[in-house]
Short mmCIF file of C-alpha atoms in Angstrom, two decimals:
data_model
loop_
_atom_site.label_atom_id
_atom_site.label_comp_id
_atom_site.label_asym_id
_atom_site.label_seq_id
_atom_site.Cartn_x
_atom_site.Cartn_y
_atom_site.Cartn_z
CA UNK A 112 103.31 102.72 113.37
CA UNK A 113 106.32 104.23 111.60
CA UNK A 114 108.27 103.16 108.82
CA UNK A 115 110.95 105.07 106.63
CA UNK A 116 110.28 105.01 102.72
CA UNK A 117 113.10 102.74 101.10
CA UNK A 118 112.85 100.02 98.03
CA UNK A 119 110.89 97.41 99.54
CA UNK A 120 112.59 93.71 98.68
CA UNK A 121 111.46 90.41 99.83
CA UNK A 122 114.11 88.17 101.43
CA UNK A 123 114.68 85.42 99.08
CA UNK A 124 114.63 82.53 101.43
CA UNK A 125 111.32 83.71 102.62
CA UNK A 126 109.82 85.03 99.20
CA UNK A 127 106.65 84.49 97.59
CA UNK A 128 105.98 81.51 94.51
CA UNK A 129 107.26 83.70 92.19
CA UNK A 130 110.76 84.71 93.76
CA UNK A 131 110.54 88.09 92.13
CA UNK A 132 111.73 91.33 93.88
CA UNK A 133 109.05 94.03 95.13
CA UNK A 134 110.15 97.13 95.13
CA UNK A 135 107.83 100.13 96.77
CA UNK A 136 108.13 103.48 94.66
CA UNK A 137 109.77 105.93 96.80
CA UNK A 138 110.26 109.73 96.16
CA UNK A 139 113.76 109.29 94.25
CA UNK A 140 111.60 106.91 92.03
CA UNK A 141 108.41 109.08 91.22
CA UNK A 142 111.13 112.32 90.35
CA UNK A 143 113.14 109.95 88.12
CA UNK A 144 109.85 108.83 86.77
CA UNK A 145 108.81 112.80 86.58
CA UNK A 146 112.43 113.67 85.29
CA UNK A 147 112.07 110.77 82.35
CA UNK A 148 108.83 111.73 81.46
CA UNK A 149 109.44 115.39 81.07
CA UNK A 150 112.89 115.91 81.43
CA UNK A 151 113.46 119.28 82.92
CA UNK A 152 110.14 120.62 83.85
CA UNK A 153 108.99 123.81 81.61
CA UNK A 154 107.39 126.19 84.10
CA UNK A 155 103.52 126.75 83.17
CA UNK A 156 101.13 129.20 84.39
CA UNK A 157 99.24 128.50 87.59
CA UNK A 158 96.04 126.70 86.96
CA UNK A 159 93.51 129.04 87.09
CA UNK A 160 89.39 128.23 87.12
CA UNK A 161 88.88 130.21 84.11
CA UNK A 162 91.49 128.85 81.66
CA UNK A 163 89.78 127.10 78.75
CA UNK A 164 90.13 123.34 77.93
CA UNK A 165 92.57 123.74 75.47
CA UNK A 166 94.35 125.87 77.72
CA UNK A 167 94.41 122.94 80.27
CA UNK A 168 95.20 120.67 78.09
CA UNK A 169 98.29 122.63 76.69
CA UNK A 170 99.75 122.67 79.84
CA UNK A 171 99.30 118.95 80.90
CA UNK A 172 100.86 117.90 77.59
CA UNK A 173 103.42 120.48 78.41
CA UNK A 174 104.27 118.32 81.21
CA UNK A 175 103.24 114.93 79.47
CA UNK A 176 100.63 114.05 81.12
CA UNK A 177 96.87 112.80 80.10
CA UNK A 178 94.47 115.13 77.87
CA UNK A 179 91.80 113.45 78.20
CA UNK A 180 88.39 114.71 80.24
CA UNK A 181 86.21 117.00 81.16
CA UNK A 182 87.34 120.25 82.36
CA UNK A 183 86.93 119.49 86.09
CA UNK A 184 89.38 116.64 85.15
CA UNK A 185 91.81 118.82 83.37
CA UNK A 186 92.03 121.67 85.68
CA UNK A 187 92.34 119.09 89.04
CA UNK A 188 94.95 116.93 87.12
CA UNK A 189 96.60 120.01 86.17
CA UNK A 190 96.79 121.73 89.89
CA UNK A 191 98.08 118.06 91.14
CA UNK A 192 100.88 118.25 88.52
CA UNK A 193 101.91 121.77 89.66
CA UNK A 194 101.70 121.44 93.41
CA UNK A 195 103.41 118.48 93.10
CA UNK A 196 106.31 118.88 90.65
CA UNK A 197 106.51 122.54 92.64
CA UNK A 198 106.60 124.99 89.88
CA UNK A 199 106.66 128.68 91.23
CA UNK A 200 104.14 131.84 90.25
CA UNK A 201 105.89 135.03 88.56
CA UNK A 202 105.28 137.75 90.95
CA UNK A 203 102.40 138.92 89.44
CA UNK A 204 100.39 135.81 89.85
CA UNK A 205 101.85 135.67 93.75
CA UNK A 206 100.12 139.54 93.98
CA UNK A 207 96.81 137.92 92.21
CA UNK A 208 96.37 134.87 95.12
CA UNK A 209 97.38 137.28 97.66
CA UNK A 210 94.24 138.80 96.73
CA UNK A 211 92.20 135.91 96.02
CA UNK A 212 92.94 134.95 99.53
CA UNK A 213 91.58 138.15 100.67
CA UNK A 214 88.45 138.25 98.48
CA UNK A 215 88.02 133.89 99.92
CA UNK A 216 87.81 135.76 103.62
CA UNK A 217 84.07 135.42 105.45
CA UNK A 218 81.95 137.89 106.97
CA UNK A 219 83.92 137.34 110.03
CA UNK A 220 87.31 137.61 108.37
CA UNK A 221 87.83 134.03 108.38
CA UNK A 222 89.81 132.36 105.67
CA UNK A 223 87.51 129.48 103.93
CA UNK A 224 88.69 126.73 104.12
CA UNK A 225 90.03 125.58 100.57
CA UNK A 226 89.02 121.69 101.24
CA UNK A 227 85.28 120.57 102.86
CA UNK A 228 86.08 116.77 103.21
CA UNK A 229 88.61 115.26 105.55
CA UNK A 230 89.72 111.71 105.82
CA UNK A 231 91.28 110.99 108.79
CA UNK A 232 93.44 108.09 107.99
CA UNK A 233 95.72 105.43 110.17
CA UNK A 234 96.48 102.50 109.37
CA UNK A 235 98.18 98.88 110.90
CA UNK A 236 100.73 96.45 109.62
CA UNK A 237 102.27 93.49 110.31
CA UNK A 238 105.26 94.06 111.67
CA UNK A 239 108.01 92.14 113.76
CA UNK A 240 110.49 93.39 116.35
CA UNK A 241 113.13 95.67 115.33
CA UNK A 242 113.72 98.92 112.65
CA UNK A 243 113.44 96.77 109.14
CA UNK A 244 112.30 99.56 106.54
CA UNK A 245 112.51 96.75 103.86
CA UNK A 246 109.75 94.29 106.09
CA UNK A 247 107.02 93.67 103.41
CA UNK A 248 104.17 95.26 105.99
CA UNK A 249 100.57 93.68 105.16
CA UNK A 250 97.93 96.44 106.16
CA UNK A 251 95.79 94.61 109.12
CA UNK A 252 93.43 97.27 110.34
CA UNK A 253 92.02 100.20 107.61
CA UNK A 254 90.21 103.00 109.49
CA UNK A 255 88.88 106.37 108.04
CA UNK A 256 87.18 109.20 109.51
CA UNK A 257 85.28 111.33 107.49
CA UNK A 258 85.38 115.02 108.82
CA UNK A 259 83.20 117.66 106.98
CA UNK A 260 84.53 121.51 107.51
CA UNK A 261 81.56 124.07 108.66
CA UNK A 262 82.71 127.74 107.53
CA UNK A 263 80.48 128.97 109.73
CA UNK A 264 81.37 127.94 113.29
CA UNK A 265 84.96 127.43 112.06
CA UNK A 266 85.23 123.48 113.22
CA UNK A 267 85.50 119.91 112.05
CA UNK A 268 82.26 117.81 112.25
CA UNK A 269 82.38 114.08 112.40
CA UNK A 270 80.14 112.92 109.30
CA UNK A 271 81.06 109.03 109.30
CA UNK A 272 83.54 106.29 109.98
CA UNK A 273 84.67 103.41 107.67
CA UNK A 274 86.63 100.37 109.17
CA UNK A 275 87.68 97.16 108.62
CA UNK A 276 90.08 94.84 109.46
CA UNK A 277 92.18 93.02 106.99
CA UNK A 278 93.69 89.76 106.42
CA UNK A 279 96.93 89.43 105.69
CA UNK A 280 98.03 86.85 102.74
CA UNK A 281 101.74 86.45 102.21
CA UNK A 282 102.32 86.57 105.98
CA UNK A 283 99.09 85.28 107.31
CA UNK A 284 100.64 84.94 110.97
CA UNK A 285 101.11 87.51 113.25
CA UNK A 286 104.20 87.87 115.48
CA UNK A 287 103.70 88.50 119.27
CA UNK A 288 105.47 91.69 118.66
CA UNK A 289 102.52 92.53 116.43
CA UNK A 290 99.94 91.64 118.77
CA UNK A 291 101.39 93.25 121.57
CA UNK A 292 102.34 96.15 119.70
CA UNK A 293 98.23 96.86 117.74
CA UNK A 294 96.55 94.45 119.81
CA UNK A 295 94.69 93.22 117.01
CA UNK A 296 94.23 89.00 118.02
CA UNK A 297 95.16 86.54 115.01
CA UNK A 298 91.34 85.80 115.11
CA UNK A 299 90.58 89.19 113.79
CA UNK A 300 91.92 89.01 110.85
CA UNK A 301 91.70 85.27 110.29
CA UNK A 302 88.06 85.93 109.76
CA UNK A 303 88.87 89.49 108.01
CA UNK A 304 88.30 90.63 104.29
CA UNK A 305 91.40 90.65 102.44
CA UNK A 306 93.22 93.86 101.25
CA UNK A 307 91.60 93.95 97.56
CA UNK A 308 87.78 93.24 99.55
CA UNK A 309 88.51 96.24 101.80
CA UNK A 310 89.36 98.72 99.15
CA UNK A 311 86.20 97.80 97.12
CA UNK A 312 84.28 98.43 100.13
CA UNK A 313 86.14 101.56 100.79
CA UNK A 314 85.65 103.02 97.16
CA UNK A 315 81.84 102.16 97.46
CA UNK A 316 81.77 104.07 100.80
CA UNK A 317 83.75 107.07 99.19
CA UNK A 318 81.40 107.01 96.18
CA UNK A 319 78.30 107.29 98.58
CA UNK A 320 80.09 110.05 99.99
CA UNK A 321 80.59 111.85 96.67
CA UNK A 322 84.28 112.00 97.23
CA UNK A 323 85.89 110.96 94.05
CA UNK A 324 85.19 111.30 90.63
CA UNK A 325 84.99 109.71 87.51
CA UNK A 326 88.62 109.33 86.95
CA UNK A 327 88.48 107.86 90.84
CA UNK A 328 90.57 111.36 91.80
CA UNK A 329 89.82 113.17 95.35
CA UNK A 330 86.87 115.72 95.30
CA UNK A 331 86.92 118.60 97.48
CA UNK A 332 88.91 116.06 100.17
CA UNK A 333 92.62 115.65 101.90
CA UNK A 334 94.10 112.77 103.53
CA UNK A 335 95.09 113.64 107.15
CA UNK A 336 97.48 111.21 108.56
CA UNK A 337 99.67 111.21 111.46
CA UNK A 338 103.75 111.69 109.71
CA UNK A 339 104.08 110.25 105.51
CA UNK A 340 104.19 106.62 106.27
CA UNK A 341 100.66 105.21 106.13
CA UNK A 342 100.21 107.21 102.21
CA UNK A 343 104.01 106.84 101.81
CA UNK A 344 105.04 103.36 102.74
CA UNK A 345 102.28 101.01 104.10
CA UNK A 346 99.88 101.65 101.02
CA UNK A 347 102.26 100.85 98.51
CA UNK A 348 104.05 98.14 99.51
CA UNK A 349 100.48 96.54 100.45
CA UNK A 350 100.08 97.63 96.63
CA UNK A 351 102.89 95.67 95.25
CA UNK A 352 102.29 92.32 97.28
CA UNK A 353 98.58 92.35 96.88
CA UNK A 354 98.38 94.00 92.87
CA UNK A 355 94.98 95.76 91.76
CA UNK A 356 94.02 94.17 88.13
CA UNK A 357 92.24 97.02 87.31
CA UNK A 358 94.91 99.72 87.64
CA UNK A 359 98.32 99.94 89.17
CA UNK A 360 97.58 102.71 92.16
CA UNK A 361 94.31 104.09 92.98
CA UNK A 362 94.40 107.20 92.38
CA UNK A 363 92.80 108.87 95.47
CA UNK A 364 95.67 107.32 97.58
CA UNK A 365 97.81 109.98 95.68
CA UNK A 366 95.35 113.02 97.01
CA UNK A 367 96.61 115.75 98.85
CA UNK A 368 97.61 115.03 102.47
CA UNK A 369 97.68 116.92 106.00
CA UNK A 370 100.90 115.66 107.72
CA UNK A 371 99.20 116.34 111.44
CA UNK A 372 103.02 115.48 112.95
CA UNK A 373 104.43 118.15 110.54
CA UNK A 374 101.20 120.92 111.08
CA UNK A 375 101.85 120.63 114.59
CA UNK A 376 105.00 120.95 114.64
CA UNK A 377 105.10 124.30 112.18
CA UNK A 378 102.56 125.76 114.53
CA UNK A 379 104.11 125.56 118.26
CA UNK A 380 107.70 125.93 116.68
CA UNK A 381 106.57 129.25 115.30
CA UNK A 382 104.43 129.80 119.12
CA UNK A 383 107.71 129.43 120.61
CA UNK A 384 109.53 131.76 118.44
CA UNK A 385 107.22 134.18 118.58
CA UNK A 386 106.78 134.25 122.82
CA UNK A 387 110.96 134.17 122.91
CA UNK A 388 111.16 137.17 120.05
CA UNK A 389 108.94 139.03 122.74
CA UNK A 390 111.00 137.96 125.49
CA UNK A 391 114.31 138.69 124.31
CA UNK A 392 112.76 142.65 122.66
CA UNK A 393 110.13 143.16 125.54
CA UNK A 394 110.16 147.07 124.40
CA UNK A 395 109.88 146.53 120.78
CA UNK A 396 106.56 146.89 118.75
CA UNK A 397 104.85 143.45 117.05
CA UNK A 398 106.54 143.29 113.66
CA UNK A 399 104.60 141.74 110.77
CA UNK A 400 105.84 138.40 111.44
CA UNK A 401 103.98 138.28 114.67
CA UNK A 402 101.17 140.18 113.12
CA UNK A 403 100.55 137.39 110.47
CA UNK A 404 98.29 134.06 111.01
CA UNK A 405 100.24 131.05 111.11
CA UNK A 406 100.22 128.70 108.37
CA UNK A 407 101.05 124.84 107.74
CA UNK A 408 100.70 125.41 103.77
CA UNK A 409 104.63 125.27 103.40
CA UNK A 410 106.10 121.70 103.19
CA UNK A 411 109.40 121.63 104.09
CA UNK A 412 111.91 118.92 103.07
CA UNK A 413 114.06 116.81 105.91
CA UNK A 414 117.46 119.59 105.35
CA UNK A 415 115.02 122.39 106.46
CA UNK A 416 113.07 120.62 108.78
CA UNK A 417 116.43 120.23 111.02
CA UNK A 418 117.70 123.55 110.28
CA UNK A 419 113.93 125.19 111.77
CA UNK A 420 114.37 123.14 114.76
CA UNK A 421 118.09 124.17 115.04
CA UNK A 422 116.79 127.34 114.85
CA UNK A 423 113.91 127.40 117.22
CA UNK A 424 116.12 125.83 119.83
CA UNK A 425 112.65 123.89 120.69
CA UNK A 426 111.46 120.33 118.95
CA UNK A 427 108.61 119.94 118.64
CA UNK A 428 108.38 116.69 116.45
CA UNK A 429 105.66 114.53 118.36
CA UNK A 430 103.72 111.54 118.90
CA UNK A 431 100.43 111.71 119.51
CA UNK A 432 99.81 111.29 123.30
CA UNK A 433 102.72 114.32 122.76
CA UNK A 434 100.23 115.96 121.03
CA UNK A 435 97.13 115.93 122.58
CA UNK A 436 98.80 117.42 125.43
CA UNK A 437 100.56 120.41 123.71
CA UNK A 438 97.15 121.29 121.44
CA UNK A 439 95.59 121.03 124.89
CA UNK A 440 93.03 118.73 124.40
CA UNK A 441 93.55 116.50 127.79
CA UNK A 442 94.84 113.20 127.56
CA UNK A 443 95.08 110.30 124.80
CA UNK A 444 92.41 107.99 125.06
CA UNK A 445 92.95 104.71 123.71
CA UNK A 446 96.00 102.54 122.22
CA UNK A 447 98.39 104.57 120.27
CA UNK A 448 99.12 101.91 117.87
CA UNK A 449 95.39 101.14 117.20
CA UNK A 450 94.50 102.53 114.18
CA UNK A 451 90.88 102.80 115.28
CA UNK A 452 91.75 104.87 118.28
CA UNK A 453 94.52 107.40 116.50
CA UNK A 454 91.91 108.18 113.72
CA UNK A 455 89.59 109.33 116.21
CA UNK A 456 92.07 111.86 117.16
CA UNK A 457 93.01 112.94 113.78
#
C-alpha cells in the first residue's frame, strides 16, 4: 500500500473520545525540530571508530543531542545524527573512506557489506477507497523477514520470519475496499493482538536476534521496505492513535532503511544509460563512469529524482510485480497488497 507523508488529522465528526487532533511528524516537522534544536547545523568531523568518548560526546552536544552511554552508543548515535542531518567530509576525509573502502574489499575483490542483518519489512492498513493521505491508517498485518548477509558467497540468507496480524482499535471495521484490496477477513484481526501486543512481541523477537541494543537502537541491521511509506507514514500515524507509555517512538523504527523502489530504480536507470552511452559512441573507449560499480548509497530528494528520469529518458519507478520482472527473477507470486507475500520478495 502507498500513502504520501502529510499531517495526519482526524475528521472531527468521526474523532476519537478525546476530539483532539493527531498529527503524524513528517520531514518538514523533524528539520524544524532539527533546525530548533540546533539552529544552523555546525559541521563536525565524520565519526570515526577511533575517536575517544569525549570526542563523541563533543560532537553530539555540538549538535544537541544525548551524552549519555557507552561508546558503542555514542559513536552509533553520532553516525545517525550525521547521515541524517547530511553534513559533508572535507576532502581529505572523502580521500581517507575512499581508501577505507578499498582496504573493506575481500579476497575476491568484493566490497563487504557494511550491514549483516536485514529486515525485510511491509506492512497493511486499513484503508478505504480513494487517495486520502490524511486517513488515520491502523496497521492490520506486521510482517518481517530477517535476512543475514554471507560475505562469502555474496547473497542474502533467509534466517527467520516474524508475523502477526493486528487488530485495529479506533476503526475496528474493515471496509470492503480493504478486504478486497489485502484480503485480510474481519475475522483475522477480530481475534488479532492489538498494535502495542505486536510490538512487544516484535522487540522480544529482535532481542533474541541480538538486533538492538540497550538504548533499543538497530545493531548491525537496515530496514528494507518497498518506497518510504510503511517507516514514513503507516508507523507513525499507528504511533499517534495507539501511544507507547514507555517512550514516544521506538527507536529502531528510525534505523537506516533500503528504499528497494528507489535501489532499483538507481540501478536499471544507470543500466540504461550506460547501454545508450555505448550506443550512441559505439567507437569510443569505456570511460570511468562505465568502469565504476553501481551504487544505491546516494539518496536523492523528489527535484532530482524527476530531473534523473528526465534525463535517462527511461522510468523506471516500479511496483513490485514491475520488479521482479526487470531484476529477472520470473514472476510475482502471491498478492501484491499482502504484506506476507511482498516481504518474501524483499
Amino acid at each position: 500500500m502507498s500513502s504520501s507523508s502529510r499531517d495526519l488529522t482526524l475528521d472531527q465528526s468521526e474523532s476519537d473520545p478525546s476530539s483532539s487532533p493527531i498529527k503524524t511528524p513528517n520531514r518538514k516537522t523533524r528539520k524544524s525540530q532539527t533546525d530548533r534544536t540546533c539552529g544552523s547545523p555546525t559541521p563536525i568531523n565524520k565519526p570515526s571508530k577511533k575517536d575517544t568518548v569525549d570526542q563523541l560526546r563533543t560532537g553530539l552536544a555540538t549538535l544537541g543531542l544525548d551524552t549519555k552511554g557507552k561508546k558503542e552508543t555514542l559513536w552509533r548515535r553520532l553516525v545517525r545524527a550525521f547521515n541524517h542531518l547530511g553534513f559533508s567530509s572535507p576532502p581529505k576525509e572523502e580521500a581517507a573512506a575512499k581508501h577505507e573502502e578499498t582496504e573493506s574489499k575481500g579476497e575476491d575483490g568484493r566490497l563487504n557489506q557494511r550491514y549483516k542483518y536485514f529486515l525485510c519489512f511491509d506492512v497493511e492498513a486499513t484503508c478505504r477507497g480513494g487517495k486520502e493521505f490524511n486517513w488515520p491508517n491502523e496497521i492490520i498485518e506486521f510482517p518481517v523477514v530477517l535476512c543475514q548477509y554471507d560475505q562469502g558467497q555474496g547473497k542474502l540468507e533467509r534466517i527467520d520470519t516474524f508475523h502477526s496480524y493486528v487488530r485495529p482499535t479506533w476503526r475496528p471495521i474493515l471496509t470492503e475496499f480493504c478486504i478486497s484490496l489485502t484480503g485480510i477477513l474481519q475475522e483475522k484481526v477480530d481475534d488479532a493482538p492489538t498494535f502495542l501486543e505486536v510490538l512487544k512481541m516484535f522487540e522480544e523477537w529482535l532481542e533474541k536476534h541480538q538486533l538492538i541494543d540497550e538504548d533499543r537502537n538497530l545493531r548491525d541491521a537496515l530496514w528494507v521496505t518497498d518506497g518510504p511509506w510503511d517507516l514514513r507514514d503507516f508507523v507513525p500515524k499507528q504511533l499517534h492513535i495507539t501511544p507507547l507509555t514507555s517512550s514516544p517512538y521506538p527507536p529502531y523504527f528510525l534505523g537506516p532503511y533500503l528504499n528497494l523502489k528507489a535501489a532499483v530504480h538507481a540501478v536499471l536507470s544507470e543500466q540504461w544509460r550506460r547501454k545508450q552511452y555505448a550506443l550512441e559512441h559505439p567507437n569510443a573507449p569505456p570511460n570511468s563512469r562505465a568502469l565504476s560499480r553501481i551504487t544505491t548509497a546516494s539518496t536523492l530528494n523528489r527535484k532530482q529524482r524527476d530531473e534523473s528520469s528526465k534525463r535517462s529518458g527511461k522510468s523506471f519507478w516500479l511496483g513490485i510485480t514491475g520488479m521482479v520482472e526487470a531484476l529477472g527473477l520470473g514472476d510475482f507470486e502471491g498478492r501484491a497488497h499482502s504484506g506476507i507475500d511482498v516481504r518474501t520478495f524483499g
